Amino acid sequence: MLTSKIMGGAGDLTDGKETSYKDNLYLAVNGAWQEKAEVPADKSSAGASMDLDIKIEKELMDDFQQLAENESEVEGNEFLQAIKLYRLAKNTEFLKKFHEKPILKDLQKIEDLKSLQDLNQQLADFGKNNFFLPTNIWIDADMKDTKHNAAYVDGIDLILPDNTYYAEDNQSGKKLLAKYAKVANKLLTMVGYSEESAKETVDKALTFDKSLVPVVKTSEEWAEYSKIYNPMPFTEFVTKSENVDLKQLVVGQINATPEKVIIVQPRFLKNLDKLVNDDTFENVKAWMLVRYLVANSEYLDEDFRQVTGEYELAMSGAKELQNRTKFAYHLSENNFDEVIGIYYGKKYFGEKAKADVRGMVERMIGIYKQRLTDNTWLSQATKEKAILKLNKIVIKVGYPDKIQEVFKQLKIDESQSLYNNITQIDRTVRQKGLDKFSKPVDRTVWLMPGEMVNACYDPSRNDITFPAGILQAPFYSLQQTSSENFGGIGATFAHEISHAFDNDGAKFDEYGNMKNWWTKEDYAKFEKLTQQMIDQFNGIPFSGGKVNGKLVVSENIADVGGLRCAIEAAKMDNDYSPKEFFITWAKSWRFKATPEYNERLLATDVHAPQPLRANVMSQDLDEFYDAFDVKPGDGMWLDEDKRINIW
């Protein structure tokens, strides 16, 4: 139910009518839209970002179809492979001939495991071939030495999105798990299992999954990025399990013996032998089988995709699956994302826009630098370190200048099954990722492709990425005023810059190394402000649940810092209009979603619900009150001593 008065940020904004700016900024801007907006049948949400997603989806799908029919017009072999994958994935009659056959050989590899000893002997091979294992590794920059890569040893994830779904009183979790079991049972019978054998296998898999719940990290724990860094000498690590051959797990995959590994989930490693042993082996094996089958069935044929989709729909709340053409496009886009992003960026964005936006970002960095200089609660020593970090931020705008080597190794054979092509891609990408261990960190790699409607900051590389996809209305447009652009894309630019100084980013230096560059007194002040931000959001009702302030704190710090910086930039222009600034800010967060999707976001997303980002952040800025003449007693009023100002 809608609470019309926000009162310090409280209020549920998932439904409601248009109101005044004084009482509810989000609904004043988006109320009419909120009433009429419909979530597309094959989506789980609608809103500003989703509108752009759909626009880009349509543009690229039209291009893909034309190029699939006129292959000679495709520029570059990497993009040609993307078009071939799209064409193969659409060819339902051809794929129907294969049906379940392609996956049987891989399921049999799991079925052939007779003991833990068998599994240990094949750990490396299974890891290289993307099977589900009770623990596995990945390679990335060493967080304390970002010139070099390190091996990170991780635990595993749960079937459901988060530990909270397994609570005894969580009815959604019970329904989702029942749906997963139903789908898994059906898939097993489709590949030849009897109904009795299928049920027994699924029951064992769910038993193992349940045993993980107290051990794996919660979403709140994952939100503290720096805490994944727990280095351990390799000689010590290999002694941490009597049941799992940890040496084979690592050495067998990277073909080297590291001096150390990074333990991502210490609690998981501590409990590994309790989870995986001779008594639980059959449950582990069933879990490996079921997880692999459910994860890969959609690559077989349309019959399998429809069955797997039953669980996807239950999870997302969407009314229907994407049609086959959309599925084919997104499959290609997911596997050739950077290739497609460069194509999209060059065609729909261009080098001139790239240069223009870079100039805007550099301007925002300059303003941020001035705000740091004028900061009243930091010492001079910490200010100098912060400005040094700001000066070293690498800006990535639009799309990369070159395609990563891995995409040059991906080949599509349209005479083979879709499953065989996808697993070959996965193996190639996995091997390329493992090979990084013996190579220096490549700082030119982009974390996001050009067609994505998003932006990000990478603390380990101290870089910010703004893909071409987000660099358009309502976030940015030449047809918008300066204040509108700063309320949209300007705030996004400054948001990502602010991540360099949020509760996680503040722990990394100018080269992305995890290092304390603060004075003790300054960091204590920062922690106090961080706690205020946690408290401001914690417990705000939304969509039948409540916001977890600790889960969303880093994004909120970036939001409020970004908004303050953006409005300072807007003030520098002659056409400054605070009303236009805040209206565009609120418009960029319009959002409507299925109840299922909202529930998952509240449990797992490090971002606060979008309507709350529109309202609460505005309440923290004095300029908002002046713009709309907000007074005590109005719904949007927040007492001055409760307004948070960090950056």
XYZ file of C-alpha atoms in Angstrom:
647
model
C 0.000 0.000 0.000
C 1.237 3.493 -0.825
C 2.309 5.782 1.963
C 1.834 9.280 0.599
C 4.064 10.979 3.132
C 7.751 10.118 2.878
C 8.774 11.378 6.331
C 12.489 10.874 6.497
C 12.514 8.517 3.559
C 9.789 6.122 4.684
C 7.137 5.029 2.249
C 6.193 2.261 -0.164
C 6.235 3.513 -3.733
C 5.418 0.431 -5.769
C 1.976 1.789 -6.579
C 0.267 5.132 -6.357
C -1.034 8.225 -8.089
C 0.512 11.493 -9.075
C 1.017 13.896 -6.195
C 2.896 17.124 -5.409
C 6.668 17.588 -5.451
C 6.467 18.640 -1.818
C 4.908 15.373 -0.707
C 6.515 12.822 -2.988
C 9.011 13.783 -5.684
C 9.037 10.344 -7.276
C 5.259 10.178 -7.681
C 4.956 13.833 -8.693
C 7.232 13.056 -11.632
C 6.249 9.452 -12.300
C 2.813 8.961 -10.755
C 0.871 9.098 -14.023
C 3.401 6.788 -15.634
C 3.294 4.468 -12.603
C -0.479 4.061 -12.884
C -0.475 3.256 -16.587
C 2.841 1.478 -17.044
C 2.744 -2.226 -17.748
C 5.619 -4.603 -17.304
C 6.250 -6.261 -20.702
C 5.011 -9.854 -20.686
C 8.499 -11.298 -21.178
C 10.200 -8.947 -18.707
C 10.171 -8.622 -14.935
C 10.316 -4.826 -14.795
C 9.582 -1.584 -16.629
C 11.182 1.813 -16.276
C 13.737 4.253 -17.642
C 16.565 1.755 -17.936
C 14.287 -0.994 -19.233
C 12.898 1.359 -21.886
C 16.445 1.816 -23.159
C 17.123 -1.914 -22.918
C 14.071 -2.577 -25.092
C 15.061 0.140 -27.579
C 18.566 -1.295 -27.943
C 17.196 -4.829 -28.076
C 14.940 -3.873 -31.006
C 17.686 -2.002 -32.868
C 20.151 -4.855 -32.591
C 17.602 -7.598 -33.289
C 16.628 -5.824 -36.508
C 20.302 -5.572 -37.455
C 20.949 -9.215 -36.555
C 18.079 -10.436 -38.710
C 19.219 -8.420 -41.710
C 22.815 -9.581 -41.337
C 21.775 -13.201 -40.787
C 20.057 -13.025 -44.172
C 22.934 -11.124 -45.822
C 26.083 -12.573 -44.308
C 28.352 -10.806 -46.801
C 27.519 -7.477 -45.152
C 28.936 -8.547 -41.777
C 32.187 -6.762 -40.921
C 34.777 -8.759 -39.003
C 35.012 -12.477 -38.308
C 34.186 -12.066 -34.608
C 30.868 -10.410 -35.421
C 30.222 -13.049 -38.089
C 30.479 -15.741 -35.405
C 27.904 -13.829 -33.313
C 25.526 -13.776 -36.289
C 26.083 -17.508 -36.869
C 25.211 -18.271 -33.244
C 22.045 -16.192 -33.565
C 21.075 -18.015 -36.752
C 21.765 -21.447 -35.262
C 19.802 -20.695 -32.080
C 16.794 -19.674 -34.194
C 16.866 -22.884 -36.235
C 14.405 -24.831 -34.088
C 13.656 -27.558 -36.654
C 17.349 -28.345 -37.017
C 17.930 -28.394 -33.237
C 14.913 -30.624 -32.687
C 16.768 -33.431 -34.461
C 19.337 -33.470 -31.654
C 16.844 -33.133 -28.768
C 18.494 -34.569 -25.605
C 21.434 -36.336 -27.269
C 24.171 -33.639 -27.009
C 24.037 -33.380 -23.207
C 23.984 -37.110 -22.467
C 27.759 -37.563 -22.687
C 28.348 -34.874 -20.055
C 25.631 -36.152 -17.737
C 27.192 -39.585 -18.053
C 30.537 -38.218 -16.848
C 28.813 -37.252 -13.618
C 26.875 -40.519 -13.398
C 30.117 -42.489 -13.785
C 31.521 -41.034 -10.562
C 31.565 -43.861 -8.031
C 33.269 -42.159 -5.092
C 34.946 -39.034 -3.812
C 38.208 -40.512 -5.036
C 36.780 -40.592 -8.561
C 35.712 -36.967 -8.247
C 39.108 -35.901 -6.899
C 40.876 -37.480 -9.863
C 38.732 -35.447 -12.237
C 38.447 -32.180 -10.312
C 40.650 -30.206 -12.687
C 38.988 -31.579 -15.818
C 35.528 -30.929 -14.395
C 36.554 -27.404 -13.401
C 37.947 -26.601 -16.843
C 34.743 -27.854 -18.448
C 32.372 -25.785 -16.299
C 30.779 -28.606 -14.326
C 29.305 -27.683 -10.955
C 31.830 -28.523 -8.229
C 31.619 -28.294 -4.440
C 34.394 -25.685 -4.599
C 36.198 -24.036 -7.499
C 38.630 -21.295 -8.517
C 38.729 -18.163 -10.634
C 41.552 -15.819 -11.617
C 41.651 -12.060 -11.147
C 43.952 -9.261 -10.048
C 45.487 -9.732 -6.618
C 43.668 -7.098 -4.589
C 46.904 -6.081 -2.825
C 49.120 -6.339 -5.895
C 46.974 -5.425 -8.878
C 49.776 -5.787 -11.423
C 49.589 -9.538 -10.970
C 46.788 -12.092 -11.099
C 45.973 -14.499 -8.307
C 43.891 -17.637 -7.841
C 40.700 -17.063 -5.839
C 39.159 -20.151 -4.224
C 35.403 -19.822 -3.891
C 32.534 -21.789 -2.408
C 29.334 -22.441 -4.322
C 25.989 -20.731 -4.630
C 22.546 -21.848 -3.574
C 19.760 -22.877 -5.911
C 17.586 -20.004 -4.649
C 18.813 -16.377 -4.834
C 19.773 -15.918 -1.188
C 19.846 -17.637 2.217
C 16.755 -15.686 3.294
C 14.616 -17.655 0.807
C 15.230 -20.783 2.913
C 13.760 -19.332 6.116
C 10.956 -21.446 7.548
C 8.419 -18.650 7.182
C 9.420 -17.705 3.616
C 6.556 -18.992 1.511
C 8.042 -17.634 -1.719
C 11.161 -19.693 -1.137
C 9.154 -22.851 -0.579
C 7.153 -22.298 -3.769
C 10.290 -21.599 -5.797
C 12.066 -24.675 -4.493
C 9.008 -26.805 -5.272
C 8.942 -25.369 -8.801
C 12.658 -26.059 -9.214
C 12.137 -29.657 -8.099
C 9.246 -30.085 -10.534
C 11.293 -28.715 -13.431
C 14.359 -30.783 -12.540
C 12.244 -33.934 -12.317
C 10.728 -33.283 -15.720
C 14.104 -32.574 -17.320
C 15.560 -35.785 -15.923
C 12.750 -37.846 -17.395
C 13.276 -36.072 -20.724
C 16.884 -37.305 -20.812
C 15.927 -40.872 -19.961
C 15.546 -41.208 -16.210
C 12.574 -43.065 -14.782
C 10.186 -40.991 -12.693
C 11.302 -42.839 -9.562
C 14.996 -42.337 -10.295
C 14.436 -38.682 -11.187
C 12.637 -37.979 -7.913
C 15.336 -39.708 -5.894
C 18.046 -37.716 -7.665
C 16.299 -34.379 -7.156
C 15.612 -35.123 -3.475
C 19.314 -35.831 -2.914
C 20.306 -32.654 -4.750
C 17.968 -30.525 -2.646
C 19.265 -32.161 0.525
C 22.805 -31.082 -0.354
C 21.601 -27.612 -1.327
C 19.911 -27.229 2.061
C 23.130 -28.185 3.849
C 24.831 -25.167 2.234
C 22.424 -22.559 3.604
C 24.173 -21.861 6.954
C 27.601 -21.896 5.332
C 27.546 -19.828 2.118
C 27.810 -16.053 2.252
C 24.658 -13.987 2.528
C 23.978 -11.117 0.128
C 24.785 -8.706 2.939
C 28.178 -10.369 3.402
C 28.860 -10.331 -0.336
C 28.195 -6.582 -0.346
C 31.425 -6.045 1.629
C 33.649 -6.503 -1.383
C 36.995 -6.218 0.393
C 36.171 -9.170 2.649
C 36.589 -11.646 -0.189
C 40.339 -11.083 0.228
C 41.671 -13.701 2.613
C 45.141 -14.790 1.404
C 46.487 -18.148 2.540
C 49.828 -19.847 1.774
C 49.223 -22.658 -0.703
C 51.059 -25.143 1.536
C 48.518 -24.386 4.270
C 45.523 -24.329 1.939
C 46.058 -27.887 0.659
C 45.759 -29.182 4.230
C 42.324 -27.623 4.793
C 40.367 -30.615 3.502
C 40.841 -34.310 4.022
C 38.105 -35.150 1.526
C 38.608 -32.775 -1.416
C 41.947 -32.756 -3.276
C 42.541 -29.019 -3.078
C 45.955 -29.266 -4.694
C 44.478 -30.952 -7.765
C 41.677 -28.374 -7.846
C 44.149 -25.512 -8.244
C 47.345 -26.896 -9.810
C 45.434 -29.082 -12.240
C 43.598 -26.056 -13.628
C 46.278 -23.344 -13.737
C 49.227 -25.682 -14.444
C 51.290 -23.967 -11.770
C 51.832 -24.138 -8.017
C 50.989 -20.719 -6.556
C 52.640 -19.346 -3.450
C 49.236 -18.399 -2.114
C 45.551 -18.508 -2.916
C 42.816 -16.041 -1.940
C 39.985 -17.587 0.083
C 36.741 -15.916 -0.928
C 34.517 -17.675 1.631
C 36.523 -18.698 4.723
C 33.440 -20.125 6.461
C 32.800 -22.367 3.481
C 36.353 -23.700 3.432
C 36.200 -24.332 7.174
C 33.058 -26.454 6.702
C 34.044 -28.126 3.427
C 34.712 -31.542 4.952
C 31.387 -31.483 6.787
C 29.621 -30.724 3.525
C 31.562 -33.085 1.262
C 32.472 -36.525 2.552
C 31.810 -40.201 1.896
C 28.436 -40.014 3.631
C 27.253 -37.060 1.531
C 28.879 -38.079 -1.751
C 25.692 -39.378 -3.390
C 23.943 -36.104 -2.516
C 26.878 -34.104 -3.924
C 26.811 -36.150 -7.118
C 23.048 -35.674 -7.519
C 23.473 -31.946 -6.913
C 26.196 -31.737 -9.597
C 23.951 -33.574 -12.049
C 20.773 -31.592 -11.400
C 22.478 -28.199 -11.355
C 24.261 -28.931 -14.634
C 21.137 -30.207 -16.351
C 18.940 -27.289 -15.275
C 21.623 -24.743 -16.190
C 22.261 -26.131 -19.681
C 18.941 -27.577 -20.877
C 17.850 -24.438 -22.699
C 20.700 -25.009 -25.158
C 19.211 -28.311 -26.343
C 15.983 -27.524 -28.179
C 12.792 -25.532 -27.733
C 11.033 -28.298 -25.784
C 13.750 -28.212 -23.137
C 13.802 -24.398 -23.057
C 10.079 -24.289 -22.380
C 10.449 -26.639 -19.400
C 13.450 -24.793 -17.941
C 11.530 -21.570 -18.497
C 8.855 -22.636 -16.019
C 11.318 -22.024 -13.200
C 12.618 -18.807 -14.757
C 9.073 -17.442 -14.923
C 8.383 -18.403 -11.317
C 11.584 -16.646 -10.286
C 11.040 -13.443 -12.242
C 7.260 -13.153 -12.189
C 7.248 -12.538 -15.958
C 4.135 -13.758 -17.749
C 5.842 -15.460 -20.664
C 9.227 -16.519 -21.939
C 11.056 -14.504 -24.546
C 10.145 -15.670 -28.019
C 12.719 -17.797 -29.818
C 14.111 -14.882 -31.819
C 14.762 -12.840 -28.675
C 16.291 -15.881 -27.020
C 18.629 -16.335 -29.998
C 19.634 -12.669 -29.960
C 20.307 -12.582 -26.214
C 22.240 -15.847 -26.354
C 24.516 -14.343 -28.980
C 24.701 -11.043 -27.110
C 25.696 -12.798 -23.890
C 28.461 -14.800 -25.549
C 29.791 -12.092 -27.864
C 28.937 -9.088 -25.705
C 32.077 -7.047 -26.323
C 32.002 -7.713 -30.064
C 28.373 -6.610 -30.269
C 29.054 -3.647 -27.987
C 31.732 -2.314 -30.311
C 29.415 -2.749 -33.294
C 26.595 -0.975 -31.435
C 28.833 1.815 -30.194
C 30.278 2.605 -33.601
C 26.900 2.555 -35.346
C 24.653 4.220 -32.778
C 27.046 6.303 -30.677
C 30.221 7.205 -32.573
C 33.617 8.716 -31.910
C 32.347 12.311 -31.689
C 29.879 11.462 -28.915
C 32.620 9.438 -27.243
C 34.844 12.519 -27.113
C 31.994 14.779 -25.937
C 31.030 12.488 -23.082
C 34.660 12.056 -22.028
C 34.824 15.824 -21.708
C 31.756 15.797 -19.446
C 33.298 13.108 -17.251
C 36.580 15.017 -16.984
C 34.620 18.116 -16.015
C 32.840 16.122 -13.323
C 36.162 14.838 -11.988
C 37.366 18.442 -11.791
C 34.330 19.428 -9.751
C 34.779 16.391 -7.527
C 38.381 17.429 -6.970
C 37.228 20.867 -5.860
C 34.698 19.329 -3.482
C 37.461 17.217 -1.941
C 39.632 20.302 -1.599
C 36.797 22.173 0.139
C 35.864 19.195 2.348
C 35.518 20.233 5.999
C 35.913 16.915 7.804
C 39.001 15.427 6.120
C 42.576 16.211 7.145
C 44.968 17.600 4.541
C 46.918 14.330 4.407
C 43.838 12.291 3.508
C 42.613 14.945 1.053
C 45.905 14.729 -0.853
C 45.647 10.944 -1.103
C 42.018 11.166 -2.241
C 42.868 13.729 -4.925
C 45.792 11.570 -6.074
C 43.382 8.676 -6.490
C 40.968 10.910 -8.375
C 43.736 12.051 -10.725
C 44.578 8.422 -11.553
C 41.028 7.289 -12.410
C 40.917 5.732 -15.883
C 37.889 6.787 -17.956
C 36.246 4.303 -20.343
C 33.465 5.766 -22.478
C 31.190 4.244 -25.102
C 32.977 1.096 -26.234
C 36.512 -0.384 -26.275
C 38.994 0.441 -29.026
C 39.833 -3.216 -29.586
C 38.286 -6.662 -29.178
C 39.767 -8.990 -26.558
C 41.769 -11.911 -27.952
C 39.379 -14.482 -26.492
C 36.651 -13.491 -28.962
C 38.982 -14.278 -31.860
C 39.097 -17.883 -30.653
C 35.336 -18.431 -30.639
C 34.072 -20.357 -33.657
C 30.484 -21.372 -34.428
C 29.790 -24.549 -36.403
C 26.214 -24.414 -37.693
C 26.322 -28.116 -38.559
C 26.669 -28.956 -34.858
C 24.109 -28.717 -32.060
C 23.590 -25.477 -30.167
C 24.613 -27.256 -26.968
C 27.961 -28.329 -28.434
C 28.664 -24.813 -29.668
C 27.817 -23.171 -26.347
C 29.840 -25.633 -24.265
C 32.789 -25.142 -26.621
C 32.533 -21.380 -26.127
C 32.326 -21.876 -22.365
C 35.405 -24.109 -22.361
C 37.395 -21.628 -24.439
C 36.436 -18.682 -22.225
C 37.117 -20.711 -19.081
C 40.573 -21.746 -20.288
C 41.385 -18.173 -21.277
C 40.379 -17.082 -17.784
C 42.589 -19.734 -16.148
C 45.517 -18.799 -18.390
C 45.454 -15.285 -16.908
C 47.203 -16.642 -13.800
C 50.602 -16.667 -15.506
C 50.110 -13.275 -17.192
C 50.118 -9.669 -15.967
C 46.789 -7.954 -15.338
C 45.300 -6.406 -18.476
C 43.978 -3.032 -17.369
C 42.446 -2.312 -20.771
C 39.683 -4.897 -20.264
C 36.173 -3.446 -19.948
C 33.802 -4.788 -17.309
C 30.742 -3.825 -19.383
C 29.992 -4.028 -23.124
C 29.003 -0.997 -25.175
C 25.339 -1.952 -25.604
C 24.679 -2.234 -21.862
C 22.442 0.290 -20.083
C 24.597 0.611 -16.993
C 27.859 2.026 -15.644
C 30.446 0.839 -13.135
C 33.547 1.528 -11.074
C 36.240 -1.125 -10.638
C 38.089 -0.643 -7.322
C 40.911 -3.015 -8.311
C 41.679 -1.038 -11.471
C 40.487 2.393 -10.336
C 38.559 2.860 -13.560
C 35.057 4.002 -14.475
C 33.078 2.628 -17.403
C 30.170 4.338 -19.164
C 28.865 2.160 -22.021
C 27.190 3.758 -25.024
C 23.884 2.126 -24.057
C 23.248 4.451 -21.117
C 24.463 7.593 -22.863
C 21.057 8.614 -24.254
C 17.733 10.035 -23.064
C 16.413 10.253 -20.413
C 19.929 10.208 -18.965
C 21.557 12.315 -21.670
C 20.468 14.101 -24.827
C 21.508 17.134 -26.846
C 17.816 18.078 -26.798
C 17.839 18.308 -22.988
C 18.971 21.309 -20.985
C 22.236 21.275 -19.084
C 20.372 20.857 -15.781
C 18.436 17.897 -17.169
C 21.599 16.229 -18.401
C 23.357 16.735 -15.093
C 20.326 15.399 -13.210
C 20.537 12.312 -15.420
C 23.903 11.269 -16.820
C 25.893 13.807 -14.800
C 24.690 12.243 -11.571
C 25.578 8.826 -13.016
C 29.108 9.989 -13.834
C 29.589 11.385 -10.348
C 27.966 8.294 -8.807
C 30.647 6.062 -10.325
C 33.407 8.468 -9.304
C 31.971 8.390 -5.769
C 32.453 4.615 -5.661
C 36.174 5.335 -5.397
C 35.329 6.733 -1.968
C 32.450 4.551 -0.758
C 32.826 2.092 2.121
C 34.520 -0.424 -0.207
C 36.310 1.839 -2.674
C 37.839 3.846 0.174
C 39.982 0.798 1.020
C 41.812 0.865 -2.334
C 44.552 3.224 -3.499
C 45.117 5.014 -6.806
C 46.335 1.822 -8.495
C 43.519 -0.337 -7.151
C 45.596 -1.957 -4.426
C 43.813 -2.642 -1.161
C 45.700 -0.265 1.085
C 44.852 2.075 3.932
C 45.531 5.646 2.804
C 43.468 7.314 5.533
C 44.459 8.797 8.853
C 42.922 6.907 11.735
C 40.842 9.925 12.768
C 39.504 10.558 9.261
C 38.466 6.973 8.748
C 36.625 6.972 12.083
C 34.644 10.018 10.873
C 33.936 8.275 7.575
C 32.676 5.154 9.355
C 30.331 7.309 11.429
C 28.902 8.898 8.267
C 28.610 5.458 6.673
C 26.587 4.240 9.635
C 24.279 7.238 9.282
C 23.658 6.218 5.667
C 22.924 2.644 6.765
C 20.486 3.926 9.370
C 18.769 6.305 6.934
C 17.693 3.461 4.642
C 17.449 0.543 7.024
C 13.882 -0.680 7.467
C 12.213 1.537 4.846
C 9.169 -0.444 3.647
C 9.023 -1.341 -0.020
C 6.899 -3.839 -1.947
C 5.881 -5.818 1.106
C 9.426 -6.040 2.459
C 12.000 -3.750 4.031
C 15.286 -2.306 2.839
C 18.477 -3.726 4.352
C 20.528 -0.595 4.975
C 23.819 -2.466 5.247
C 23.285 -4.290 1.949
C 22.741 -1.061 -0.023
C 25.104 1.327 1.780
C 27.895 1.501 -0.833
C 25.492 2.439 -3.626
C 23.756 4.985 -1.418
C 27.063 6.654 -0.558
C 27.762 6.857 -4.296
C 24.263 8.209 -4.968
C 24.361 11.036 -2.480
C 27.945 11.952 -3.402
C 27.123 11.803 -7.086
C 24.003 13.926 -6.758
C 25.818 16.623 -4.795
C 28.631 16.745 -7.322
C 26.234 16.810 -10.288
C 24.219 19.731 -8.940
C 27.409 21.701 -8.382
C 28.213 21.132 -12.055
C 24.705 22.188 -13.094
C 25.033 25.423 -11.121
C 27.997 26.445 -13.247
C 25.821 26.789 -16.360
C 23.736 29.864 -17.158
C 20.553 27.845 -17.683
C 20.723 26.178 -14.250
C 17.295 25.035 -13.078
C 17.122 23.015 -9.863
C 13.587 21.916 -10.734
C 14.692 20.453 -14.064
C 17.656 18.821 -12.326
C 15.565 16.977 -9.710
C 12.757 16.132 -12.129
C 15.228 14.421 -14.471
C 16.828 12.659 -11.502
C 13.430 11.301 -10.466
C 12.476 10.420 -14.048
C 15.636 8.323 -14.445
C 14.508 6.117 -11.526
C 10.959 5.354 -12.692
C 10.461 1.681 -12.035
C 7.721 -0.905 -11.892
C 8.331 -4.605 -11.353
C 6.691 -7.915 -10.597
C 6.371 -8.757 -6.888
C 8.759 -11.686 -7.389
C 11.421 -9.456 -8.884
C 11.031 -6.819 -6.173
C 11.402 -9.499 -3.513
C 14.619 -10.741 -5.076
C 16.016 -7.219 -5.383
C 15.328 -6.491 -1.717
C 17.096 -9.697 -0.724
C 20.097 -9.560 -3.045
C 20.608 -6.199 -4.774
C 23.227 -3.782 -3.425
C 21.157 -0.932 -4.879
C 18.212 0.517 -2.985
C 14.837 0.326 -4.775
C 14.841 2.915 -7.547
C 11.886 5.021 -6.323
C 13.637 5.382 -2.969
C 16.829 6.477 -4.663
C 14.828 9.246 -6.329
C 13.265 10.467 -3.086
C 15.666 9.888 -0.221
C 18.752 11.222 -1.993
C 16.849 14.358 -2.976
C 15.864 14.833 0.674
C 19.552 14.931 1.592
C 20.219 17.976 -0.617
C 19.316 21.467 0.606
C 18.793 22.586 -3.000
C 15.774 20.293 -3.287
C 13.897 22.183 -0.564
C 14.580 25.524 -2.229
C 13.573 24.232 -5.658
C 10.085 23.136 -4.595
C 9.588 25.275 -1.471
C 9.366 22.200 0.781
C 8.509 23.082 4.386
C 8.246 21.190 7.690
C 5.110 19.066 7.577
C 5.404 18.366 3.852
C 5.853 14.724 2.907
C 9.342 15.268 1.526
C 10.609 17.288 4.488
C 13.617 15.900 6.330
C 15.085 17.794 9.268
C 18.425 19.409 8.474
C 20.320 17.442 11.122
C 19.189 14.189 9.467
C 20.388 15.122 5.977
C 23.527 13.202 5.089
C 26.497 14.839 3.431
C 29.579 12.668 2.867
C 31.139 13.771 -0.412
